[in-house]
XYZ file of C-alpha atoms in Angstrom:
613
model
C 49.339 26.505 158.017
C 48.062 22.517 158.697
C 48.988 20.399 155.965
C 46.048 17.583 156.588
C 44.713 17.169 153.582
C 41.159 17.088 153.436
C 38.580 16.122 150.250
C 35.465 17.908 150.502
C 32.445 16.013 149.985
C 28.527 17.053 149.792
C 28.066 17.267 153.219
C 31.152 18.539 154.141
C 30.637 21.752 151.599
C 27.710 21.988 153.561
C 29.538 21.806 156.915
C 31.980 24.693 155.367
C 29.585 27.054 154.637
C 28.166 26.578 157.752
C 31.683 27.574 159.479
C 32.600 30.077 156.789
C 28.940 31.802 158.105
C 30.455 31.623 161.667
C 33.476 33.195 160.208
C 31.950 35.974 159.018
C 29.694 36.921 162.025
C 33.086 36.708 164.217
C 34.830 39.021 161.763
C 32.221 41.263 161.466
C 32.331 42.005 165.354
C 36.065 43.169 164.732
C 36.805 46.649 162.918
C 37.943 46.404 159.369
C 36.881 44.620 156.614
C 39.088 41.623 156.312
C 39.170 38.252 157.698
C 41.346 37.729 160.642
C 44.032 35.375 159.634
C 42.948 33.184 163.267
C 39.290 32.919 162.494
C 40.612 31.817 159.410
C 43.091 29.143 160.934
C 40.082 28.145 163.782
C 37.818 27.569 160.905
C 39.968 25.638 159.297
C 40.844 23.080 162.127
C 37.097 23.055 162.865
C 36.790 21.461 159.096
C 39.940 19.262 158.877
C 40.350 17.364 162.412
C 38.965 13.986 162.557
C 36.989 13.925 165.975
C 38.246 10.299 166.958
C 42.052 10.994 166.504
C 41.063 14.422 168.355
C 39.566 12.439 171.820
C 42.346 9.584 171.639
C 45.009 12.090 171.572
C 42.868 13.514 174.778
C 43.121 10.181 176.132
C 46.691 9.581 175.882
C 47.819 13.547 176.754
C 46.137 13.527 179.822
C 43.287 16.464 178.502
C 46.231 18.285 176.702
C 46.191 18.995 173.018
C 48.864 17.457 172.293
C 51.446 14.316 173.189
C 54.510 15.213 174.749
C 57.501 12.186 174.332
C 56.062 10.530 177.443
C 52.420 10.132 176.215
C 53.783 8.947 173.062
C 55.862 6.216 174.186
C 52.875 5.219 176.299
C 50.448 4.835 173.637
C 53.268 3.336 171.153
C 53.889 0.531 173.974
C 49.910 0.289 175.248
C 48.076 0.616 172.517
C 50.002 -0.497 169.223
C 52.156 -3.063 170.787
C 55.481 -2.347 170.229
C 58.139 -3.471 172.000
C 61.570 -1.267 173.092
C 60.330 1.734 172.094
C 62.580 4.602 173.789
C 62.377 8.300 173.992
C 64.604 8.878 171.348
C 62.406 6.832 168.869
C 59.565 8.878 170.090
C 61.449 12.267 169.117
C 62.247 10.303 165.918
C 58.588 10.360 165.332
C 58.083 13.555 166.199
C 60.393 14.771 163.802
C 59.111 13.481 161.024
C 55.452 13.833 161.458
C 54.838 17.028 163.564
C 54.160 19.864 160.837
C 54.703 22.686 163.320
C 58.555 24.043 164.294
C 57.355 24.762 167.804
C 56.455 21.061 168.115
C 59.346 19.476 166.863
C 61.412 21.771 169.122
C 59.684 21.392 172.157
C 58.947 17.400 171.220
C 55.409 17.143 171.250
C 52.937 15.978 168.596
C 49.592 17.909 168.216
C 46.714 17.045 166.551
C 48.171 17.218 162.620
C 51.443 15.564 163.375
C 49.696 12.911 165.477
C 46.895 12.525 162.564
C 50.072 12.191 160.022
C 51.600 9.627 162.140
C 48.667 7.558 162.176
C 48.241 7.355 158.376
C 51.057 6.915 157.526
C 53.347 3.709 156.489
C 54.974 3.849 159.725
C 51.785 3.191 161.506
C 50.339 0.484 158.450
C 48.064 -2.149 159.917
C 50.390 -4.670 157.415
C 53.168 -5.932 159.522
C 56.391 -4.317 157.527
C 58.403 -7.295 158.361
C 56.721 -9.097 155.991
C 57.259 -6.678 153.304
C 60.759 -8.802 152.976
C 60.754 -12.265 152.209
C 60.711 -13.561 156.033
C 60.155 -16.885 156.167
C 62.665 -20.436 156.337
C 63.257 -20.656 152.078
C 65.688 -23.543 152.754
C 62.223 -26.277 153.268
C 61.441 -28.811 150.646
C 59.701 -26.975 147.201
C 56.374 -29.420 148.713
C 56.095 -27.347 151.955
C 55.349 -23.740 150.037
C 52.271 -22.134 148.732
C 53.374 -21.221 145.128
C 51.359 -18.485 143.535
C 49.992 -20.336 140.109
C 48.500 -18.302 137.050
C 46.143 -19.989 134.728
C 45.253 -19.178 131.270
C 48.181 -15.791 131.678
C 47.716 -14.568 128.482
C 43.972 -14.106 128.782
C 42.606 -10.527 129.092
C 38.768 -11.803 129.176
C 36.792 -14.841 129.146
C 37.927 -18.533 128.308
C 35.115 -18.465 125.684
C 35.171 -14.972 123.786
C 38.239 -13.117 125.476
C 41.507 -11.812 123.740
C 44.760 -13.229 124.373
C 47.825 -10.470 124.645
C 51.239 -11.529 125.926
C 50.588 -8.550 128.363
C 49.040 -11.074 130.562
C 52.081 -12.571 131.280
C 54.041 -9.555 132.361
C 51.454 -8.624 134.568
C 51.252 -12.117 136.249
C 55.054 -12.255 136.680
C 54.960 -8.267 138.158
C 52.778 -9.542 140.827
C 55.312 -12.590 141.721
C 53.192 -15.594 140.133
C 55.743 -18.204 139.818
C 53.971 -21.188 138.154
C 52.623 -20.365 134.765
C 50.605 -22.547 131.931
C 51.782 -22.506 129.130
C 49.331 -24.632 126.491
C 51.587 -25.473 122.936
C 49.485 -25.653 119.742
C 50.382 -25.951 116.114
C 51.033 -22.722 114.708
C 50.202 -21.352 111.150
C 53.381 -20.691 110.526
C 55.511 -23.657 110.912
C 56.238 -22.727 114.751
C 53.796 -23.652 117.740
C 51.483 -20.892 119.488
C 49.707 -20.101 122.821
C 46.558 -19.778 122.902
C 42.949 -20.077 125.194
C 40.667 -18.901 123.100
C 38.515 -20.247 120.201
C 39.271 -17.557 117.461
C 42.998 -18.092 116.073
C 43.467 -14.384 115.585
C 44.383 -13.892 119.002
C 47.173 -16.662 119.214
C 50.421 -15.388 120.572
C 53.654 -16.964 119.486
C 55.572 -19.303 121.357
C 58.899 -17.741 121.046
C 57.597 -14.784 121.959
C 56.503 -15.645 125.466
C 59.640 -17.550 126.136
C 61.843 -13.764 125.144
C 59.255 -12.195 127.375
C 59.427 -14.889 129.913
C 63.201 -14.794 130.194
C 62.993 -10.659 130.606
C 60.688 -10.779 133.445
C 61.167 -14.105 135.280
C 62.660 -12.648 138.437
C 61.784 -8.961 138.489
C 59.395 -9.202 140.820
C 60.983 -12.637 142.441
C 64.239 -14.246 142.959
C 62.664 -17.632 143.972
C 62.540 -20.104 140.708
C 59.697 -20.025 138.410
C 57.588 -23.123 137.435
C 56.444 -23.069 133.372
C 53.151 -25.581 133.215
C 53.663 -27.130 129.613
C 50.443 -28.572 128.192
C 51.235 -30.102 124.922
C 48.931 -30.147 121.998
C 51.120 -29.563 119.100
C 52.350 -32.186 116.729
C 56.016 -34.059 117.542
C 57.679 -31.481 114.705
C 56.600 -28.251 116.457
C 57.489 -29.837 120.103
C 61.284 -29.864 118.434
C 61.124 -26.482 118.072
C 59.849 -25.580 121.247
C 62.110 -26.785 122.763
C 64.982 -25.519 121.051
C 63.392 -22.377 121.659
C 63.472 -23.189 125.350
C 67.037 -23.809 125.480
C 68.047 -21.473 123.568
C 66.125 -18.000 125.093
C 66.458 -19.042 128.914
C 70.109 -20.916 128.653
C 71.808 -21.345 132.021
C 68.071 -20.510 134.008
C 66.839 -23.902 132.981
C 66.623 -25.981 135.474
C 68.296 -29.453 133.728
C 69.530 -31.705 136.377
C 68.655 -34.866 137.179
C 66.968 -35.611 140.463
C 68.800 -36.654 143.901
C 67.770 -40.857 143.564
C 68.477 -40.900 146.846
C 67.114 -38.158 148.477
C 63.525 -37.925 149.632
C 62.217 -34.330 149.158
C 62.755 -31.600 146.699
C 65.371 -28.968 146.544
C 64.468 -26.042 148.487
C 63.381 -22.416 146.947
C 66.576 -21.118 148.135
C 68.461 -23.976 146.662
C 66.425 -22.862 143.352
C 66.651 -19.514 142.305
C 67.129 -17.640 139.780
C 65.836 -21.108 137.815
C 63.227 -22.227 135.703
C 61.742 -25.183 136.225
C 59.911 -26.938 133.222
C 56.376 -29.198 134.517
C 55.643 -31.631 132.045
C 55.518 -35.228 130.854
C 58.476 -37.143 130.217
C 59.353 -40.448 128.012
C 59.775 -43.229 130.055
C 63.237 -44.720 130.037
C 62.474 -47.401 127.809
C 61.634 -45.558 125.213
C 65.032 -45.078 122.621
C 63.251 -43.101 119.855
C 62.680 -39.257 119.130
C 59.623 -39.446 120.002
C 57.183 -41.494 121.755
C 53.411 -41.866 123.391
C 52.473 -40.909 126.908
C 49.320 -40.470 128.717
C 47.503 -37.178 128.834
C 45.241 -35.507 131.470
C 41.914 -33.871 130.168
C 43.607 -29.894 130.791
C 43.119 -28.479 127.633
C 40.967 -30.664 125.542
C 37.878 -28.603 126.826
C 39.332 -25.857 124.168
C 40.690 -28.287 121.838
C 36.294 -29.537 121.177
C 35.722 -25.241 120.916
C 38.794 -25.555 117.906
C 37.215 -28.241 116.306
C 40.721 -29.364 117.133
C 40.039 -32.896 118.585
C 39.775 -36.122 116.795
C 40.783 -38.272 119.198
C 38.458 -40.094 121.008
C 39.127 -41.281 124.673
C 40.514 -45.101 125.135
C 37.599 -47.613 125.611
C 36.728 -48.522 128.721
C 37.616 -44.502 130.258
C 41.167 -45.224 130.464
C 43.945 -41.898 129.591
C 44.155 -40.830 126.404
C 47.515 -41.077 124.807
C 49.814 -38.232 122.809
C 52.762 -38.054 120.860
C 55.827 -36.613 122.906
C 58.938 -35.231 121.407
C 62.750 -36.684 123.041
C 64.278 -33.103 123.199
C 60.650 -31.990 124.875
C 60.788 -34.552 127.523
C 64.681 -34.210 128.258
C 63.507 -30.400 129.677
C 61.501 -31.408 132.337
C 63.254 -32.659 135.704
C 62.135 -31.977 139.234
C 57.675 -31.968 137.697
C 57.191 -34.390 135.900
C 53.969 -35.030 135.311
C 52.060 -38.102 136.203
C 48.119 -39.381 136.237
C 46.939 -39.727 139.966
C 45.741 -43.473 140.550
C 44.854 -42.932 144.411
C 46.859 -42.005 147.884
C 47.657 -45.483 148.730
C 49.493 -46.472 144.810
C 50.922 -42.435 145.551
C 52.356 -43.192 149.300
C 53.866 -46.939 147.783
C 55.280 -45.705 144.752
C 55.652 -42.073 143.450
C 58.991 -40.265 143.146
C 59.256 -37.607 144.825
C 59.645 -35.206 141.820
C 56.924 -36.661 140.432
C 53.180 -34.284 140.648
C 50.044 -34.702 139.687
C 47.410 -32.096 138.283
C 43.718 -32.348 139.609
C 41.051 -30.827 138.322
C 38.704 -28.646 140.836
C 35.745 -30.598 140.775
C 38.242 -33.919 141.086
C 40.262 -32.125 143.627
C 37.064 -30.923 145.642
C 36.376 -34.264 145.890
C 39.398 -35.014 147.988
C 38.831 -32.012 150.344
C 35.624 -33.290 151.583
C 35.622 -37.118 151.447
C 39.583 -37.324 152.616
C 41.181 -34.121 153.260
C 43.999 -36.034 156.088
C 44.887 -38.069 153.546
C 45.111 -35.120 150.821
C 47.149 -33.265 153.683
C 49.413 -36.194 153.984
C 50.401 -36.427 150.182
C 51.066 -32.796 150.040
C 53.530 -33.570 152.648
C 55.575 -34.593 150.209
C 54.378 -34.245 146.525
C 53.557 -30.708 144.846
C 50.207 -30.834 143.421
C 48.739 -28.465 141.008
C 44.838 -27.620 140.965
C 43.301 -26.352 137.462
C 39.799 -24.762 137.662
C 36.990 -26.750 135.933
C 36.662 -26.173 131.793
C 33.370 -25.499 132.920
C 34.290 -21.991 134.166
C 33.754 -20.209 130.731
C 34.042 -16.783 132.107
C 37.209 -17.176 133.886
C 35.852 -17.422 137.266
C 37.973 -18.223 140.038
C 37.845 -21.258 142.285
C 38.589 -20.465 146.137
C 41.344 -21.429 146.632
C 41.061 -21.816 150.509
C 39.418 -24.960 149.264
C 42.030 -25.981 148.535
C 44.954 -24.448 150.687
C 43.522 -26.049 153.657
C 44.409 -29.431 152.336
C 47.735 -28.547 151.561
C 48.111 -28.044 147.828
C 50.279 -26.024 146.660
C 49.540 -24.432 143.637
C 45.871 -23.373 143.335
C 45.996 -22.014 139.379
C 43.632 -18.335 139.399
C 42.732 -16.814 136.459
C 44.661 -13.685 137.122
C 42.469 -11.504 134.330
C 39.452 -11.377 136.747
C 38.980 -9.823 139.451
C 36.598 -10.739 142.834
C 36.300 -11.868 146.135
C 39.231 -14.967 145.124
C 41.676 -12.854 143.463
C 41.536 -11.306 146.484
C 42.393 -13.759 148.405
C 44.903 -14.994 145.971
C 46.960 -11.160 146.164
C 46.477 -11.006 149.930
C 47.658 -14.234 150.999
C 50.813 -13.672 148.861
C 51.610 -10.433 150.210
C 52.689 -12.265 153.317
C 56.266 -13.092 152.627
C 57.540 -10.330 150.184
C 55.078 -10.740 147.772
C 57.800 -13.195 146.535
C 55.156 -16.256 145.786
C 56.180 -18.385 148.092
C 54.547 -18.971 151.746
C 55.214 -21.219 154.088
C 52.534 -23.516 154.910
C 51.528 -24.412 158.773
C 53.762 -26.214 160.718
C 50.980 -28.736 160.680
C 50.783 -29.308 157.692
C 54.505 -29.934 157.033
C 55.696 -32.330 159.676
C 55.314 -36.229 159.236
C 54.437 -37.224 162.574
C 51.217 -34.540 162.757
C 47.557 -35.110 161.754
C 45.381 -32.757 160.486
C 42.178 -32.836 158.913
C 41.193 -29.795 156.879
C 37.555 -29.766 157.618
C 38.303 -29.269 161.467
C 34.863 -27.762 162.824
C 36.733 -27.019 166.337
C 40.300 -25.762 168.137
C 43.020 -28.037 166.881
C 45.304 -29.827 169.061
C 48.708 -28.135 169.820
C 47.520 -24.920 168.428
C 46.273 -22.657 170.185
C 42.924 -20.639 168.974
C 43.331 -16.300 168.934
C 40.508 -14.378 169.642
C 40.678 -11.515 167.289
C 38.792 -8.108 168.719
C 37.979 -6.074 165.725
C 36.622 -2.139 166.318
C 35.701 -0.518 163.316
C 35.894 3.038 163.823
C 35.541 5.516 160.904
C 36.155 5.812 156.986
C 37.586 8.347 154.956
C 37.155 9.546 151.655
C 35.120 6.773 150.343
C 34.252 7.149 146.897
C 30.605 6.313 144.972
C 30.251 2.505 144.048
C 30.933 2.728 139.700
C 28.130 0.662 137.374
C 24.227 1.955 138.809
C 22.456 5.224 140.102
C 22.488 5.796 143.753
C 19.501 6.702 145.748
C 20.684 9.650 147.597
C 23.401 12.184 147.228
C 25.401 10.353 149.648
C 26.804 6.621 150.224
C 25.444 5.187 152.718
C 28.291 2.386 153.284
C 28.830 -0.204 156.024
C 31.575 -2.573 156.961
C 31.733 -6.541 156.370
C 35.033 -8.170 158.097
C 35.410 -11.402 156.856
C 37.725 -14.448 157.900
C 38.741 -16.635 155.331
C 40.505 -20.125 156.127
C 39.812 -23.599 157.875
C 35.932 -24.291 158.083
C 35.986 -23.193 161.552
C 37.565 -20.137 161.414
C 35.381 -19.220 158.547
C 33.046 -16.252 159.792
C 31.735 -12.561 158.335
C 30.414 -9.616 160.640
C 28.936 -6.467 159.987
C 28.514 -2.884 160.890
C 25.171 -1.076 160.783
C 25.591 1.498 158.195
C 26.376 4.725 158.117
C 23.349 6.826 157.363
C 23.638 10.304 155.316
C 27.801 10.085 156.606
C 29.066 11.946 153.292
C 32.578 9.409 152.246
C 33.524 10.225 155.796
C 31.456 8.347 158.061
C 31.492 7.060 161.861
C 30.960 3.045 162.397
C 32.128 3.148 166.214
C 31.351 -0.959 165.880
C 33.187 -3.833 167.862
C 33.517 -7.333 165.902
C 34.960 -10.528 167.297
C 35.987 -13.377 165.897
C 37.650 -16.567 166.890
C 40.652 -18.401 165.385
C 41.634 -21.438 164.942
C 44.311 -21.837 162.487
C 45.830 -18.102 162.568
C 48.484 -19.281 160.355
C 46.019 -19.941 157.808
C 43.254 -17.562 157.772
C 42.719 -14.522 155.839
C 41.079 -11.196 157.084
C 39.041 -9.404 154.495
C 37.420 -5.840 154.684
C 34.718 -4.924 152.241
C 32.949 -1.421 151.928
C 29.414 -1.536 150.117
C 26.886 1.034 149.906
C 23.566 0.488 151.755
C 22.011 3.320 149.632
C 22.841 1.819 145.954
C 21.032 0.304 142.903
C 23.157 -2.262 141.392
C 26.600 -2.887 142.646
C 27.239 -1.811 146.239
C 30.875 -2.353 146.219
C 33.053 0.776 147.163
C 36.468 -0.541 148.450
C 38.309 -3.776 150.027
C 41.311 -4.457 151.519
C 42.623 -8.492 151.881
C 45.327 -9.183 155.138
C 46.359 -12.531 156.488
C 45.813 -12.796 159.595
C 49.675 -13.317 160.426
C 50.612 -9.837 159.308
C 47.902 -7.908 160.929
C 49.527 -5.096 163.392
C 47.837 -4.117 167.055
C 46.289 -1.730 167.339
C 44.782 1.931 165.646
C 45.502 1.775 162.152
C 44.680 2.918 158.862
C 43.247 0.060 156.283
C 44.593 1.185 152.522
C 41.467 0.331 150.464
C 41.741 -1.203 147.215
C 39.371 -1.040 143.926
C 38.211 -4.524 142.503
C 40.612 -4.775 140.659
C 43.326 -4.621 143.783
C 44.796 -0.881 142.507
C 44.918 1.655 145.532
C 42.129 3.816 146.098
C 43.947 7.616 146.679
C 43.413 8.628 150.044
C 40.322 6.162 150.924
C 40.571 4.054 154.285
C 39.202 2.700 157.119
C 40.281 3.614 160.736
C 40.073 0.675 162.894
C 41.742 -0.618 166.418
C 42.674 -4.201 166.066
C 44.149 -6.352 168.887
C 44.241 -10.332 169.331
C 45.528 -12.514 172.029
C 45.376 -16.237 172.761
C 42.171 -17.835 174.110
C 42.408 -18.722 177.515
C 44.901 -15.153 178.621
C 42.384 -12.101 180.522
C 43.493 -9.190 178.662
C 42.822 -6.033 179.561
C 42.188 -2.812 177.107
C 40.729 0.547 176.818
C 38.726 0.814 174.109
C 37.049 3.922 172.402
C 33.152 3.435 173.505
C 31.344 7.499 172.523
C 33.141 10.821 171.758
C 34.689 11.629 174.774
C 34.057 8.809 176.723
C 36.334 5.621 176.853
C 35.331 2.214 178.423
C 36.998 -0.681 180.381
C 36.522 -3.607 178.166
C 38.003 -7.211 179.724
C 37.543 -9.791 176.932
C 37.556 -13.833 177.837
């Protein structure tokens, strides 16, 4: 018996009865009163083979119904661009996909064991090799993308929402590794975390530091930064940080930086430690505590608390806190520092010295003097907060900011969207270990680049990525309205996220009365620029819906995309897998100027010539 599994919608119950009908007028033509066990079987392929695997297997068998070792290796090598693929890997496949005993001993694949082999993780359109971290870890800290959590302990809103130390675990499961951590007096003596204006939902300090030290590399080996935004008295600083030295011991990060080196320590240099990010006393300073100057982080929530009665300096300058000896003596390799402007940056801040900017400040940068944003990031980590305007915990995008270089673009990890998913998918790319790379470009001194490139960039040369959107399965109903019909109606948007150039969305027509199996048979093309920065984005919405017409999405840089037919795994809002529900799409790309030949798919049965460029 086949083993494709098949999940019967609407239309296809209708579609069943229809062949169980058919059935039944074949069977009664035959003497006896049962059901022959091959009308049975023939029905049953009728219902569960998807018609476009069915006429590229024709392709590729040369009108058999199946692919011996040779056709295999062909379309392995033509069509999903692998390289060295011999006749023994074919049989490998064979082996493990073909269902049927006659197939794997004659070495074929039919139309189940091919259908298997397409869907499954052998034939993912995510490039396994970056499933492993798989980039250079020895670079500066300054040359990574560092995945950055805001407001962790938030399950809601900045306003109204619920803290729960939850938050946390979940950030760190999904290989954040730069996490804010805002001090406040406690109630009790001992200072608290907390985002939100009602005091019930505080969470103890030493509490996130146990839970901190239990989780800090589960997910990733590569060292973790923890944000500290002070707002508790001198007293309660004390025992933070005894608390801090005390839970994470030999993780902390203590010494002293190189004087005479130039760059930070490297990631691989770096792990398993925790790095503290605050402000430090300056050396001058020989009692337990002293004042420093203070960013505005934090002091949106401290006006909700009723909490602040200290008015800004005259004349705009920083405001100024108190700041505990054994706090400062924790922080090494980030300590924090006011931004004055690039030129007082490039003359004289240390190279383990960062800067926070706020979005709207940071913003700023990106469109009046993104070069000159892209040159300090050369060399200084910079952290970007989202603006205390964003009451509901919405999310910046943090391509705004990734094109100029900085680092670590802080998300509000409690809500979901279009950003978050930009956020998981770009951080997928190396291990899911929250640290990428960034462009070559964007690294080395002698190069210039200015983020808000309309046009090819020198030295790098621009893909052209040919996108054919082919068929969905199992789609479920968009949640939160009333649909129309009895059936989605959905339709495809590819998006690419990245450089302003490369930034582009294109659309299939949708799928009318398709059931949550439906045909698109739609080419898309798109041109890029950067490829090392842009982000490929599927997104499923229903055409036939009142309300929200989201049904699935699925967020790939462009980097890890494989050629080729694949399967997209779509993903709820939220980013959890959606059982069984994909899209079946060919993808290839090749550089601008090459002619590159390729059959493509055109109508059932028929295949085309198609010479793109």
């Amino acid at each position: 018996m086949r083993s494709v599994r098949w999940e019967p919608s609407k239309k296809d119950s209708e579609k069943a009865k229809i062949e169980i009908k058919s059935v039944k007028e074949k069977a009664s033509e035959r003497p006896g009163t049962e059901v022959a066990c091959d009308l049975f079987v023939e029905a049953y392929c009728e219902l569960c083979t998807r018609p476009e695997i069915f006429f590229l297997l024709v392709q590729f068998s040369s009108n058999k119904e199946y692919l011996g070792v040779k056709d295999l290796l062909m379309f392995l090598e033509v069509e999903q661009g692998m390289e060295g693929v011999t006749e023994e890997k074919c049989l490998e496949i064979v082996s493990k996909y073909e269902p049927s005993k006659e197939g794997r001993e004659k070495g074929y694949l039919a139309i189940d064991g091919f259908t298997r082999y397409l869907l499954s993780a052998d034939c993912s359109i995510f490039d396994p090799q970056h499933r492993k971290v798989c980039q250079d870890m020895a670079q500066p800290l300054s040359h990574y993308y560092i995945s950055s959590a805001h407001s962790a302990c938030l399950l809601e809103d900045n306003f109204w929402g619920r803290s729960d130390i939850s938050g946390y675990i979940s950030a760190l499961g999904l290989g954040c590794r730069s996490i804010e951590l805002v001090l406040w007096d406690g109630p009790e003596g001992e200072p608290v975390v907390y985002t939100s204006p009602s005091a019930a939902s505080c969470v103890p300090f030493r509490a996130v530091v146990g839970l901190i030290d239990q989780h800090a590399f589960t997910a990733s080996a590569y060292p973790l930064i923890l944000c500290l935004v002070v707002r508790c008295s001198a007293p309660q600083q004390r025992l933070a940080a005894q608390c801090l030295r005390k839970t994470l011991g030999e993780k902390l990060y203590l010494e002293p930086p190189n004087p005479v080196a130039s760059y930070l320590p490297s990631p691989e240099e770096l792990k398993g430690r925790i790095l503290i990010k605050g402000k430090k006393l300056p050396p001058t300073c020989e009692d337990s505590e002293g004042e420093v100057s203070d960013e505005e982080e934090g002091w949106e929530l401290a006006r909700r608390l009723g909490q602040e009665d200290r008015e800004a300096p005259e004349g705009g300058g920083l405001r100024r806190v108190r700041l505990s000896r054994e706090l400062s003596e924790l922080v090494s390799l980030c300590q924090a520092v006011p931004f004055q402007d690039f030129e007082s940056s490039r003359r004289g801040q240390r190279y383990w010295e960062m800067c926070s900017f706020s979005e709207v400040e940071a913003g700023r940068f990106a469109n009046e003097c993104p070069a000159e944003l892209v040159s300090y990031n050369k060399r200084f980590l910079s952290r970007i907060y989202p603006s205390p305007m964003r009451i509901d915990a919405s999310n910046m995008n943090p391509q705004d900011f990734w094109k100029c270089g900085c680092q670590m673009v802080a998300m509000n990890y409690q809500t979901p969207g279009l950003m978050m998913d930009l956020n998981a998918g770009w951080f997928r790319q190396n291990g899911a270990c929250g640290y990428v790379l960034r462009p070559a470009i964007m690294r080395e001194e002698v190069s210039y680049f200015s983020a808000n490139a309309k046009d090819s960039l020198p030295g790098v040369p621009a893909q052209l990525l040919h996108l054919k959107v082919i068929s969905g399965q199992n789609l479920p109903k968009p949640k939160g309205s009333g649909a129309k019909g009895e059936v989605v109606e959905p339709y495809v948007c590819a998006e690419i996220h990245g450089i302003p150039a490369d930034c582009a969305e294109h659309r299939t027509k949708t799928a009318l009365q398709s059931g949550d199996n439906p045909i698109f048979d739609e080419s898309l093309e798109f041109q890029i620029n950067l490829p090392e920065l842009a982000v490929l984005r599927f997104v499923v919405l229903d055409d036939d819906y009142i309300g929200d017409e989201f049904i699935a999405q699925y967020t790939i840089p462009f980097e890890c995309l494989q050629p080729g037919y694949r399967h997209v795994p779509l993903q709820s809002l939220s980013g959890e897998p959606l059982p069984h529900a994909t899209l079946f799409v060919h993808v290839w790309h090749w550089d601008q100027h090459p002619v590159v030949v390729q059959v493509l798919w055109d109508e059932p049965g028929q295949f085309l010539w198609d010479e793109p460029g």
